[in-house]
CSV table of C-alpha atoms and ligand atoms in Angstrom, one decimal:
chain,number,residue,atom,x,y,z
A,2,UNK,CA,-70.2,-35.7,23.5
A,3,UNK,CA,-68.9,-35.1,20.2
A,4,UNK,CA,-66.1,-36.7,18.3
A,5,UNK,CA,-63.7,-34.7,15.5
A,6,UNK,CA,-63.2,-36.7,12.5
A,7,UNK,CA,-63.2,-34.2,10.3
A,8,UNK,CA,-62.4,-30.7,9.7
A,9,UNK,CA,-66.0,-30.4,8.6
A,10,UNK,CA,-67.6,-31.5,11.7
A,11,UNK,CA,-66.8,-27.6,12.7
A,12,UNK,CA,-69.3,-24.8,11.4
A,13,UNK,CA,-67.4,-21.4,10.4
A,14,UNK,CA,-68.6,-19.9,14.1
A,15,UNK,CA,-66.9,-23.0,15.8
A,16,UNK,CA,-63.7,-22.2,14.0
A,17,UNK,CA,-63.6,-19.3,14.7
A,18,UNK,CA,-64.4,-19.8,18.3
A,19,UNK,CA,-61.1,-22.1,18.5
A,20,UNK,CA,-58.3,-19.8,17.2
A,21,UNK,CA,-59.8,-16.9,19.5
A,22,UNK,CA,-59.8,-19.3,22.6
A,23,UNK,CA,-56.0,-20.3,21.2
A,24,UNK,CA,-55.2,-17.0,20.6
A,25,UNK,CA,-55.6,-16.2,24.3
A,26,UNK,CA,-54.0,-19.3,25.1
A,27,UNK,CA,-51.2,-18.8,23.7
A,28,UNK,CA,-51.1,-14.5,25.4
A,29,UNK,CA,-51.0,-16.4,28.7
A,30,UNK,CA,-50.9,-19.7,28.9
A,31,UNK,CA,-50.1,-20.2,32.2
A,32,UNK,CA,-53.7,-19.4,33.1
A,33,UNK,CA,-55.0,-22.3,32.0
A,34,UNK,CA,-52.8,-24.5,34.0
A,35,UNK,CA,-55.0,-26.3,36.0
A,36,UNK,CA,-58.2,-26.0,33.2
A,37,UNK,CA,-58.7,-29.5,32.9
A,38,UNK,CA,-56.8,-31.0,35.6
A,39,UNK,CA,-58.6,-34.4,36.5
A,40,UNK,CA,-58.8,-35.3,33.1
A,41,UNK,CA,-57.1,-37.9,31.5
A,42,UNK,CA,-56.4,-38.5,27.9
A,43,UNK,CA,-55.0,-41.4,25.8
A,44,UNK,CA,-52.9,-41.1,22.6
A,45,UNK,CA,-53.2,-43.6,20.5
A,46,UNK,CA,-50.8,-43.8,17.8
A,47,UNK,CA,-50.7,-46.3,15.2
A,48,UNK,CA,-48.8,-44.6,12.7
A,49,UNK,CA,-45.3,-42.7,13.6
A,50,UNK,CA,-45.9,-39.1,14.6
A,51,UNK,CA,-43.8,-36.6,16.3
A,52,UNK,CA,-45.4,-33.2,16.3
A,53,UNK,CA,-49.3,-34.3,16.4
A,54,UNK,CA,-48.4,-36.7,19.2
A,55,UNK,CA,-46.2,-35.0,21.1
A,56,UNK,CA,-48.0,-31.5,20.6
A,57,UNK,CA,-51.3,-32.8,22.1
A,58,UNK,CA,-49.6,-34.3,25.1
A,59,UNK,CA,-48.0,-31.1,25.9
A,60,UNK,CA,-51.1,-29.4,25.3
A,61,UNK,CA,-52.7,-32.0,27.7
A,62,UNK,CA,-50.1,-31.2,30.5
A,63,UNK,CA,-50.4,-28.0,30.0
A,64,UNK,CA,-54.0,-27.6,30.8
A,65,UNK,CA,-53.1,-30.2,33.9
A,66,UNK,CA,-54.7,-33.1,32.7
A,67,UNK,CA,-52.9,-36.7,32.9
A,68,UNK,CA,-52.2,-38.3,29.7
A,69,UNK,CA,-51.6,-42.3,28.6
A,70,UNK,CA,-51.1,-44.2,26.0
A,71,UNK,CA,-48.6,-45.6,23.1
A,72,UNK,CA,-46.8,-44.5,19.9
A,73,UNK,CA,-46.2,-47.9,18.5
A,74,UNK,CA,-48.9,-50.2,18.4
A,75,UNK,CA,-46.2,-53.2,17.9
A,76,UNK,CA,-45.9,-53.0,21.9
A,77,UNK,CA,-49.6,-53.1,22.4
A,78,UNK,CA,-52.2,-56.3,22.3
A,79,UNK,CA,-52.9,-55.4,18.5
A,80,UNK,CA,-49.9,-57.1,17.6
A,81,UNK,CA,-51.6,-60.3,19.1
A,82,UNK,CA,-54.4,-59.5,17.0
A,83,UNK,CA,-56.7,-57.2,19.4
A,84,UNK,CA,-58.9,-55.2,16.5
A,85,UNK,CA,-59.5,-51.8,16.7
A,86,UNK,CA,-63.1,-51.7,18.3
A,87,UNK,CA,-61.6,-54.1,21.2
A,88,UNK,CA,-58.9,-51.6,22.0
A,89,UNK,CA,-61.4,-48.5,21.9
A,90,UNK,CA,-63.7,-50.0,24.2
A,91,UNK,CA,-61.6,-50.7,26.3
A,92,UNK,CA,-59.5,-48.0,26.4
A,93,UNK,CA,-62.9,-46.0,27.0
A,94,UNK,CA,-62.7,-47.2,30.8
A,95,UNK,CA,-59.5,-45.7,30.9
A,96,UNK,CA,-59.5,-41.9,29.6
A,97,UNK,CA,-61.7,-39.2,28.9
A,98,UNK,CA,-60.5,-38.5,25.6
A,99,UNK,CA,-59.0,-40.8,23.4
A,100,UNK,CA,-56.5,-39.1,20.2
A,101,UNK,CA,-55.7,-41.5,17.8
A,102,UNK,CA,-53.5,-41.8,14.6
A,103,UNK,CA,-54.0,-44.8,12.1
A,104,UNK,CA,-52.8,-45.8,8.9
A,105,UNK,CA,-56.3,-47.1,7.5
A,106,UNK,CA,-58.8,-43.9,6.1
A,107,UNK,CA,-61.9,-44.4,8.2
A,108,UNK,CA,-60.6,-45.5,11.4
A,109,UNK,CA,-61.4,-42.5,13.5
A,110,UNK,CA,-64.8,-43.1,12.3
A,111,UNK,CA,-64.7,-46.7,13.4
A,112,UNK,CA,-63.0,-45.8,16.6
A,113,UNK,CA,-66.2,-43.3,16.8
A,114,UNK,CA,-69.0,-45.6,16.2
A,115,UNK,CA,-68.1,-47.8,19.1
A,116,UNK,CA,-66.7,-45.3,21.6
A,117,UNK,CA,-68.3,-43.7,24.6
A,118,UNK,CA,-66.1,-40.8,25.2
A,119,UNK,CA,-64.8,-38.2,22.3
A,120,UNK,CA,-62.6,-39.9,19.3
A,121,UNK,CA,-60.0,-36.8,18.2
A,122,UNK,CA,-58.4,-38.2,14.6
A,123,UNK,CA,-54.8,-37.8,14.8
A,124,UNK,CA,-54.6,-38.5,10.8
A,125,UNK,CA,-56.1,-41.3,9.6
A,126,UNK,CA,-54.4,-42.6,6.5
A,127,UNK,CA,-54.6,-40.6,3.3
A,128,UNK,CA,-58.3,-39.4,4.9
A,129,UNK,CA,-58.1,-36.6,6.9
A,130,UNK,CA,-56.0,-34.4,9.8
A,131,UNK,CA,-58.5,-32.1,11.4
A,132,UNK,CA,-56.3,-30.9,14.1
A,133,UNK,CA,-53.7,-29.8,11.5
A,134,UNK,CA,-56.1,-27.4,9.7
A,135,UNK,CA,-56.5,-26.0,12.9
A,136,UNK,CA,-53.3,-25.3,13.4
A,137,UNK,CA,-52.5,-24.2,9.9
A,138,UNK,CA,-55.7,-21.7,9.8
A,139,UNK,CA,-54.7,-20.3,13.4
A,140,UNK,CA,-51.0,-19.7,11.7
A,141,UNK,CA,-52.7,-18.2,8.9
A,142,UNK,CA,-55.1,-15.6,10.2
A,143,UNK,CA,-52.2,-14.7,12.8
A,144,UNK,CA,-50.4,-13.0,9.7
A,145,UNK,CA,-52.8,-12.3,7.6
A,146,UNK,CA,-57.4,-12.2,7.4
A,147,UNK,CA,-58.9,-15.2,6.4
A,148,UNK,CA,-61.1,-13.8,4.0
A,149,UNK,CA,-60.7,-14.3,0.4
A,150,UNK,CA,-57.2,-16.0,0.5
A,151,UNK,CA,-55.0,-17.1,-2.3
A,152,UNK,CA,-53.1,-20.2,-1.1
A,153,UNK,CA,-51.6,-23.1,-3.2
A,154,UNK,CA,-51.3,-26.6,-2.5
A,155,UNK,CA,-48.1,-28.2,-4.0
A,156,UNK,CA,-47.0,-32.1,-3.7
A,157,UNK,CA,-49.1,-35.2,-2.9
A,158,UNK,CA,-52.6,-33.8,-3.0
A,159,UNK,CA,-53.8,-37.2,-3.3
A,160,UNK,CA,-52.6,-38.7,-0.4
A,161,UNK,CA,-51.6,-35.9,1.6
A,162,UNK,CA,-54.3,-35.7,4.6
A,163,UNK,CA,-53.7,-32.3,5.8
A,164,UNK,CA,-54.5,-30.7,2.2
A,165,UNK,CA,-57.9,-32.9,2.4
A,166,UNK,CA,-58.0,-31.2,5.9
A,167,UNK,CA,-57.2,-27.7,5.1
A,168,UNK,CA,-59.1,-27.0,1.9
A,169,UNK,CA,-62.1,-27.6,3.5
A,170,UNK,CA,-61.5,-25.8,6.5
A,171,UNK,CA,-60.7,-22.4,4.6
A,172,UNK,CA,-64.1,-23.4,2.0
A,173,UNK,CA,-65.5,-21.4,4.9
A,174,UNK,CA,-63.8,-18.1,3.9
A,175,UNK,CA,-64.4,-18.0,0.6
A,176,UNK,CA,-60.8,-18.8,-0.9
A,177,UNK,CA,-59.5,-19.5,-4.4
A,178,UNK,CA,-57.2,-22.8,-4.3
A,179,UNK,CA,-54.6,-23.4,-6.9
A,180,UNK,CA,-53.9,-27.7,-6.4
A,181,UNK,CA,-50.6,-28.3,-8.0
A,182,UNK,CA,-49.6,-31.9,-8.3
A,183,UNK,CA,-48.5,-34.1,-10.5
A,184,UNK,CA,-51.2,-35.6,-12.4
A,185,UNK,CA,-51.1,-38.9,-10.4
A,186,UNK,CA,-51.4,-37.3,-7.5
A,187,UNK,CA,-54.2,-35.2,-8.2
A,188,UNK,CA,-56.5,-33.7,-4.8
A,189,UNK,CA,-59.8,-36.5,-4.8
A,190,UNK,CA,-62.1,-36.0,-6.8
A,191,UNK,CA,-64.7,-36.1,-4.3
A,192,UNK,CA,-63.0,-33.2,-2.1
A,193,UNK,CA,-62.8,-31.0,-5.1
A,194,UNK,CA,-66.6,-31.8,-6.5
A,195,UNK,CA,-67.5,-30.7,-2.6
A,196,UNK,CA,-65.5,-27.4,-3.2
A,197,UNK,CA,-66.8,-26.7,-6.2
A,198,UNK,CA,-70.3,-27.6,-5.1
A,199,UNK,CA,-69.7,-24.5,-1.9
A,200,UNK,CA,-69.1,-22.1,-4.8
A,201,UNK,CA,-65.5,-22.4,-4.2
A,202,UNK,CA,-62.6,-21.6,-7.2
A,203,UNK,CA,-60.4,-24.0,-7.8
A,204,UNK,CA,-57.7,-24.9,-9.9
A,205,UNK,CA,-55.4,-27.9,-10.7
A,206,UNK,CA,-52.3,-27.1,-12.7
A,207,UNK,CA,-48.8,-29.2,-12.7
A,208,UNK,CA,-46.7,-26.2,-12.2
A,209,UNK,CA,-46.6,-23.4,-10.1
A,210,UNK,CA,-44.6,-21.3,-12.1
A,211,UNK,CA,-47.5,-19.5,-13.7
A,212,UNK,CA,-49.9,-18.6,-10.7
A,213,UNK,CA,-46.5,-18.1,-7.9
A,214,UNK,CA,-46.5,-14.3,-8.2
A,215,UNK,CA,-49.9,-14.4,-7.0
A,216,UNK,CA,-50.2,-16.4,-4.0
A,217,UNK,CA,-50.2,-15.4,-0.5
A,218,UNK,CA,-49.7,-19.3,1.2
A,219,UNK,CA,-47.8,-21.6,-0.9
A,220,UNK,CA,-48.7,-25.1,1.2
A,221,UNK,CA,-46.1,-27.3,0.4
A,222,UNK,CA,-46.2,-31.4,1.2
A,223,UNK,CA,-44.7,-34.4,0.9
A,224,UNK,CA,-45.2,-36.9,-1.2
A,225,UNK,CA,-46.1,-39.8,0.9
A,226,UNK,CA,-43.8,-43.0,0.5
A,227,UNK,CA,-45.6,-44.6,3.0
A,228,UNK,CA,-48.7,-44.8,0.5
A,229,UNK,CA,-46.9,-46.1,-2.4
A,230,UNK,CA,-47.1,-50.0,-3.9
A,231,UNK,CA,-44.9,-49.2,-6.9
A,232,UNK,CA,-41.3,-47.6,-5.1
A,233,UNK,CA,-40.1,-46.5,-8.4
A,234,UNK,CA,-43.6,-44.2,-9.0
A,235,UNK,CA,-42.7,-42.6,-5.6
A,236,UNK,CA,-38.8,-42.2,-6.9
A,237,UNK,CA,-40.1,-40.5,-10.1
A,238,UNK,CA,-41.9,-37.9,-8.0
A,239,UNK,CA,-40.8,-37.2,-5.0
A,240,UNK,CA,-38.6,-34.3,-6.2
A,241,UNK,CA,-41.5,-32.8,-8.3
A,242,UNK,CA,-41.8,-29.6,-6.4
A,243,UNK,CA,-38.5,-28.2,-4.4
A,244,UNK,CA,-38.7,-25.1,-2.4
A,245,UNK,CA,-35.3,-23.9,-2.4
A,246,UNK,CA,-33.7,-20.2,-3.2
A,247,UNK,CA,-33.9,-20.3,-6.8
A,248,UNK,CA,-37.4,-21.8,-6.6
A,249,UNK,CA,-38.8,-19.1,-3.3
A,250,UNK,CA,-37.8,-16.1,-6.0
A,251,UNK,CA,-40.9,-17.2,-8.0
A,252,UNK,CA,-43.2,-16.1,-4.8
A,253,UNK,CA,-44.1,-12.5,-3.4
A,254,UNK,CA,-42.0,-11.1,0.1
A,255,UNK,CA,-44.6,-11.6,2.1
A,256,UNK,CA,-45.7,-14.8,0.6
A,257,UNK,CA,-46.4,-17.2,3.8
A,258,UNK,CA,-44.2,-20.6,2.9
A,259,UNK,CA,-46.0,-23.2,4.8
A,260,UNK,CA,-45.6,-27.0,5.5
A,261,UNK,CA,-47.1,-29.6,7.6
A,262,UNK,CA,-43.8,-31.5,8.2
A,263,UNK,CA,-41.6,-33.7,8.3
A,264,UNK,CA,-40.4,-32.6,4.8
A,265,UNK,CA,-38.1,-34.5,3.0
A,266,UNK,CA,-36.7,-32.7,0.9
A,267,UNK,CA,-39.1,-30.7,-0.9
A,268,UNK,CA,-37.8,-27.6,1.3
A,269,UNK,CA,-34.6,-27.0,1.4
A,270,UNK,CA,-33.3,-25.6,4.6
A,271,UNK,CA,-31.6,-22.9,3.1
A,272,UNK,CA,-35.1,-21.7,3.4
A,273,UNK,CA,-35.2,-22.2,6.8
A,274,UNK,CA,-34.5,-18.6,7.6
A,275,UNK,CA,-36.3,-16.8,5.0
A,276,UNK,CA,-38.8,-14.5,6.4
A,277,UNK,CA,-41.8,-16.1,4.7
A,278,UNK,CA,-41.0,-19.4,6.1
A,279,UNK,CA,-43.3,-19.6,9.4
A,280,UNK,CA,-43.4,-24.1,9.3
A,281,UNK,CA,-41.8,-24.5,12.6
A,282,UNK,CA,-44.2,-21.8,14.3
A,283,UNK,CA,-47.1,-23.7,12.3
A,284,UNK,CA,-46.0,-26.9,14.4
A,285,UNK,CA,-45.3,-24.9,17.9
A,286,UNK,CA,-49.4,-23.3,17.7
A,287,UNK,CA,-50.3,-27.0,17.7
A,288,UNK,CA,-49.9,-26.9,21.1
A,289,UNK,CA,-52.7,-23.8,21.7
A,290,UNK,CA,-54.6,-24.8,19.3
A,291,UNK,CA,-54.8,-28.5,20.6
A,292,UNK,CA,-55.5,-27.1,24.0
A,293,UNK,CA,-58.6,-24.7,22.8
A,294,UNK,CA,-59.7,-28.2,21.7
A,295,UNK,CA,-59.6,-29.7,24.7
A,296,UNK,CA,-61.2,-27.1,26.3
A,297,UNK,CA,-63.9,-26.8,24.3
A,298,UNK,CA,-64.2,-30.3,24.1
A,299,UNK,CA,-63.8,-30.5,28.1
A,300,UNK,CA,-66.5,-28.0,29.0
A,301,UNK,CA,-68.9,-29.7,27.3
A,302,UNK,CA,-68.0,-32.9,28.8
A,303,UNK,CA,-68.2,-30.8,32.5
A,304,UNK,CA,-71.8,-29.4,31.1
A,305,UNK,CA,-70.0,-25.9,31.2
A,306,UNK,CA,-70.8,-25.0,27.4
B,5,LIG,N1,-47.9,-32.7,10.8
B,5,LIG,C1,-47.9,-33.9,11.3
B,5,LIG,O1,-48.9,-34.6,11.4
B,5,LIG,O2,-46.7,-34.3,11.8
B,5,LIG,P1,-46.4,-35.7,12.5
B,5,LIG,O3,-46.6,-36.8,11.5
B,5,LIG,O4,-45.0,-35.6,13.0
B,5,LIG,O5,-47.4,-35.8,13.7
């Protein structure tokens, strides 16, 4: 049984293994129809979501499992004061698999230490988004290799969990990050001394305007409101870093403009329908790639792996 709480509970090999199995998937996915039918998984969701959510329950139906569950804890026994563990216990004699999303960093790793069957983090607070990095380096290697990429991080490194996610992910294939933030919202410390440590080069800057020509991702996010006390700091920068005609011309033609979603405005949608702009089939691989999860996650539950 093993739970995913972080991008770096999966070895190079294991990655790998997932976007080749989502790869096929996603040739013919009607052949996996009935792959895990008897299953049953539960979405928790304590935080709003609609890709992550949605996207794993479609890959659920897809491979004919039965899912359950809730995307706002305020109609759940939580609001009457039910705590985390409680739920996951109990939810554990209810599903197979349990994918949850919640505000607090570290509560996939709670949810893990008391639960019986696999714990999938959905994105817990500004901590981590396995599942997105999955997604994100399955739409990468389908344009371009792996190997020795150039990619940029823009917004709120900080907070944002799918850059924690992703830059660890790719430390695998030996990339050279560019982490441009403002300086208050700077990637942890403790994600880039673990880069660093793998050999891996990176560097912070506060604009892109310098390193733009050279980049073959740009990885934009959004600066997270949600995580702000002080609603004038989150005024001040939210606008830091716009994606917008004037702004693409910096980047290459086949520069891969990527984005986690929802944006907010730092992409305009005059971009929408620039060729280098591939965010909404980054969110529609979720699906595959959440069902190679499952699968792999499935047949080792069956004893087939
Ligand atoms: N990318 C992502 O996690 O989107 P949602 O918050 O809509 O799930």
């Amino acid at each position: 049984m093993k739970h995913i709480l972080s991008i770096t509970d999966f070895s190079r090999d294991e990655l790998l293994q997932i976007i080749e199995k989502a790869r096929d998937i996603k040739s013919s996915p009607i052949t996996y129809c009935d792959a895990a039918r008897g299953s049953i998984i539960a979405t928790l969701f304590f935080e709003p979501s609609t890709r992550t959510r949605l996207s794993f329950e479609s890959a659920a139906l897809r491979l004919g499992a039965n899912v359950l569950g809730f995307a706002d804890a305020k109609t759940t026994s939580t609001k009457k004061g039910e705590t985390l563990e409680d739920t996951i216990k109990i939810v554990n004699g209810y599903a197979d698999y349990i994918v949850m999303r919640h505000f607090e960093t570290g509560a996939a790793a709670r949810a893990a230490a008391v639960s019986h069957v696999p714990i999938v983090n959905a994105g817990d607070g500004s901590g981590e988004h396995p599942t997105q990095a999955l997604l994100d380096i399955f739409t990468i290697a389908e344009k371009i290799p792996l190997n020795n990429l150039i990619i940029a991080f823009v917004g709120d490194l900080k907070y944002g969990r799918t850059a924690h996610s992703l830059s660890q992910g790719l430390a695998h294939f030996n990339p050279k990050f560019y982490f441009i933030s403002p300086s208050s919202l700077r990637m942890p410390e403790e994600i880039l001394t673990k880069l660093k440590n793998q050999g891996i080069s990176c560097q912070e800057l506060e604009t892109w305007d310098e390193i733009a020509r050279g980049v073959q991702v740009l990885y934009m996010t959004r600066v997270q409101e949600e995580r702000f006390q002080d609603k004038a700091e989150y005024a001040r920068l939210k606008n830091a870093y716009v994606l917008n005609k004037a702004t693409a011309a910096l980047f290459k033609d086949d520069c891969l403009f990527m984005h986690p979603l929802p944006r907010v405005g730092e992409i305009n949608p005059e971009i929408d329908n620039d060729q280098r702009a591939i965010y909404f089939k980054q969110a529609h691989n979720g699906v595959w790639v959440r069902m190679a999860l499952f699968l792999a996650l499935d047949g080792e539950r069956r004893g087939l792996i």
